Amino acid sequence: VGENPFAADAAGVNVIRIGNPSRVSDVLLEHTLDAQVMAHRAYKDLKNLRKTAEEYKRMAYQFRRKFGHQERAQRQLYKNESNRLLEEADNVEHYITDDLLDNVQVITCTLVGAANKAIRHLTYDTVFIDEAAQALEPACWIPISRTNRVVSIIDDTIGCDENRSDSRNPREQQLPLIYESSSPQITP
């Protein structure tokens, strides 16, 4: 779980960043799920379905001075058609998202972003937790619960305390070793 898909993209790896696109720099914007959905070949169909559904909804709620049984039935038909088109648009959006995620090699997100509705059903071969010393343990459990192998990358900007008897980074104490083998085991 990292935040810099640019490095992986430079190496020719297909990357998607999950999360709020407004918090992404312009350089990384093309790697967000939203940007890739908009660039997908089926996005034009999705946009047309939503536009048509909105037109039907507008027609259904249009003011009429005379409102009888026929007008009520017509309004209901417009509402039903709008709902049907919106449901079809949702199906197209799910298709696009699944297509993108099926062809991606790396998914980057925050720890909590791993619970995003687009990816919460996925399992991973390996999860990398960058700056694990700064992470809170409950947040780490979100991506850990979706994998068999976790690699923690401890931020070593502070360095180890040379006066300590062991050479462990003092910040490493915040996130204890959870598991390190291919079969998850909790260690104290």
Coordinates of C-alpha atoms in Angstrom, one line a residue:
V1 CA 0.0 0.0 0.0
G2 CA 1.8 3.0 -1.2
E3 CA 1.2 6.4 -2.7
N4 CA 3.6 6.9 -5.6
P5 CA 2.4 5.0 -8.7
F6 CA 4.7 7.2 -10.9
A7 CA 7.8 5.1 -10.1
A8 CA 6.0 1.9 -11.1
D9 CA 4.7 3.5 -14.3
A10 CA 8.1 4.5 -15.3
A11 CA 9.2 0.9 -15.1
G12 CA 6.3 -0.1 -17.5
V13 CA 4.0 -1.5 -14.8
N14 CA 0.2 -0.9 -15.1
V15 CA -0.8 1.0 -12.0
I16 CA -4.1 2.3 -10.6
R17 CA -4.4 4.6 -7.6
I18 CA -7.5 4.3 -5.5
G19 CA -8.6 7.3 -3.5
N20 CA -9.8 10.9 -3.7
P21 CA -8.6 12.3 -7.0
S22 CA -8.7 15.9 -5.7
R23 CA -5.8 15.0 -3.4
V24 CA -3.5 13.8 -6.2
S25 CA -0.9 15.8 -8.0
D26 CA -1.4 16.5 -11.7
V27 CA 1.5 14.1 -12.5
L28 CA -0.4 11.2 -10.9
L29 CA -3.9 12.1 -11.9
E30 CA -3.9 9.9 -15.0
H31 CA -3.3 6.9 -12.7
T32 CA -6.4 7.4 -10.6
L33 CA -9.3 5.0 -11.0
D34 CA -11.6 7.9 -11.9
A35 CA -9.3 9.1 -14.7
Q36 CA -8.9 5.6 -16.1
V37 CA -12.6 5.0 -16.0
M38 CA -13.1 8.3 -18.1
A39 CA -10.5 7.1 -20.6
H40 CA -12.1 3.7 -21.0
R41 CA -13.6 2.8 -24.4
A42 CA -17.1 2.2 -22.8
Y43 CA -17.2 5.5 -20.9
K44 CA -19.0 7.2 -23.8
D45 CA -21.9 4.7 -23.4
L46 CA -22.0 5.3 -19.6
K47 CA -22.2 9.1 -20.1
N48 CA -25.0 8.8 -22.7
L49 CA -27.0 6.4 -20.4
R50 CA -26.8 8.8 -17.5
K51 CA -27.7 11.8 -19.7
T52 CA -30.7 10.1 -21.1
A53 CA -31.8 8.9 -17.6
E54 CA -31.6 12.5 -16.4
E55 CA -33.7 13.7 -19.3
Y56 CA -36.4 11.1 -18.4
K57 CA -36.3 12.2 -14.8
R58 CA -36.6 15.8 -15.7
M59 CA -39.7 15.0 -17.9
A60 CA -41.3 13.0 -15.1
Y61 CA -41.1 15.9 -12.7
Q62 CA -42.0 18.6 -15.2
F63 CA -44.8 20.8 -13.9
R64 CA -48.2 20.3 -15.4
R65 CA -51.2 22.5 -14.8
K66 CA -53.6 19.7 -15.5
F67 CA -52.8 16.4 -13.8
G68 CA -55.0 13.4 -14.3
H69 CA -54.8 9.7 -14.5
Q70 CA -53.0 9.7 -17.9
E71 CA -50.4 12.2 -16.7
R72 CA -49.8 10.2 -13.6
A73 CA -49.3 7.0 -15.7
Q74 CA -46.9 8.9 -18.1
R75 CA -45.0 10.3 -15.1
Q76 CA -44.6 6.7 -13.7
L77 CA -43.4 5.4 -17.1
Y78 CA -40.7 8.2 -17.3
K79 CA -39.6 7.4 -13.7
N80 CA -39.3 3.7 -14.5
E81 CA -37.4 4.4 -17.6
S82 CA -35.0 6.7 -15.8
N83 CA -34.4 4.1 -13.1
R84 CA -33.8 1.4 -15.6
L85 CA -31.3 3.5 -17.5
L86 CA -29.5 4.4 -14.2
E87 CA -29.3 0.8 -13.3
E88 CA -27.9 0.0 -16.7
A89 CA -25.4 2.8 -16.3
D90 CA -24.3 1.4 -13.0
N91 CA -23.8 -2.0 -14.6
V92 CA -21.6 -0.4 -17.3
E93 CA -19.6 1.4 -14.6
H94 CA -19.1 -1.9 -12.8
Y95 CA -18.0 -3.5 -16.1
I96 CA -15.5 -0.7 -16.7
T97 CA -14.1 -0.9 -13.1
D98 CA -13.8 -4.7 -13.2
D99 CA -12.1 -4.5 -16.6
L100 CA -9.5 -2.0 -15.4
L101 CA -8.8 -3.9 -12.2
D102 CA -8.5 -7.2 -14.0
N103 CA -5.7 -5.8 -16.2
V104 CA -3.8 -3.8 -13.5
Q105 CA -0.6 -5.0 -12.0
V106 CA -0.3 -2.7 -9.0
I107 CA -3.0 -1.0 -6.9
T108 CA -1.9 1.9 -4.7
C109 CA -4.0 3.4 -1.9
T110 CA -3.9 4.4 1.7
L111 CA -4.4 1.8 4.4
V112 CA -8.0 2.8 4.8
G113 CA -8.4 3.1 1.0
A114 CA -7.9 -0.7 0.8
A115 CA -11.6 -0.9 2.0
N116 CA -12.8 1.1 -1.0
K117 CA -15.9 -0.4 -2.5
A118 CA -14.2 -0.9 -5.9
I119 CA -11.5 -3.2 -4.4
R120 CA -12.7 -4.5 -1.1
H121 CA -13.7 -7.9 -2.7
L122 CA -10.1 -8.4 -4.1
T123 CA -7.4 -10.5 -2.5
Y124 CA -3.7 -9.8 -3.2
D125 CA -0.5 -11.9 -3.5
T126 CA 1.5 -9.2 -1.6
V127 CA 0.7 -6.1 0.3
F128 CA 3.4 -3.5 0.8
I129 CA 2.9 -1.1 3.8
D130 CA 5.1 1.9 3.3
E131 CA 6.2 3.9 6.3
A132 CA 4.8 1.2 8.6
A133 CA 6.4 2.8 11.6
Q134 CA 4.0 5.7 11.3
A135 CA 0.9 3.5 10.7
L136 CA -1.6 2.7 13.3
E137 CA -2.2 -1.0 13.8
P138 CA -6.0 -1.0 13.2
A139 CA -5.5 0.7 9.8
C140 CA -2.9 -1.9 8.8
W141 CA -5.4 -4.7 9.4
I142 CA -7.5 -3.6 6.5
P143 CA -5.0 -4.5 3.7
I144 CA -3.5 -7.3 5.8
S145 CA -6.9 -9.1 5.9
R146 CA -6.8 -9.3 2.1
T147 CA -3.5 -11.0 1.6
N148 CA -1.3 -13.9 2.6
R149 CA 2.0 -12.0 2.5
V150 CA 2.8 -8.5 3.9
V151 CA 6.0 -6.6 3.4
S152 CA 6.4 -3.7 5.9
I153 CA 8.7 -0.9 4.9
I154 CA 9.8 0.9 8.0
D155 CA 10.6 4.6 7.5
D156 CA 14.2 4.9 8.5
T157 CA 14.6 8.7 8.3
I158 CA 15.2 8.9 12.1
G159 CA 17.7 6.0 12.2
C160 CA 18.4 3.6 14.9
D161 CA 19.5 4.6 18.4
E162 CA 23.1 3.6 18.7
N163 CA 22.9 3.4 22.5
R164 CA 20.2 0.7 22.6
S165 CA 21.2 -2.9 23.1
D166 CA 19.2 -4.0 20.1
S167 CA 19.5 -2.3 16.7
R168 CA 15.7 -1.8 16.1
N169 CA 14.4 1.5 15.2
P170 CA 12.5 3.0 18.2
R171 CA 9.6 4.0 15.9
E172 CA 9.2 0.4 14.9
Q173 CA 7.6 -0.2 18.3
Q174 CA 4.4 1.5 17.2
L175 CA 3.5 -1.3 14.7
P176 CA 4.4 -4.7 16.1
L177 CA 5.3 -7.6 13.8
I178 CA 2.0 -9.1 12.8
Y179 CA 3.1 -11.9 10.5
E180 CA 5.9 -12.6 8.1
S181 CA 5.2 -15.9 6.5
S182 CA 2.8 -17.1 3.7
S183 CA 0.4 -18.4 6.3
P184 CA -0.9 -15.6 8.6
Q185 CA 0.0 -16.0 12.2
I186 CA -0.4 -13.4 14.9
T187 CA 2.6 -12.9 17.1
P188 CA 2.8 -11.0 20.3

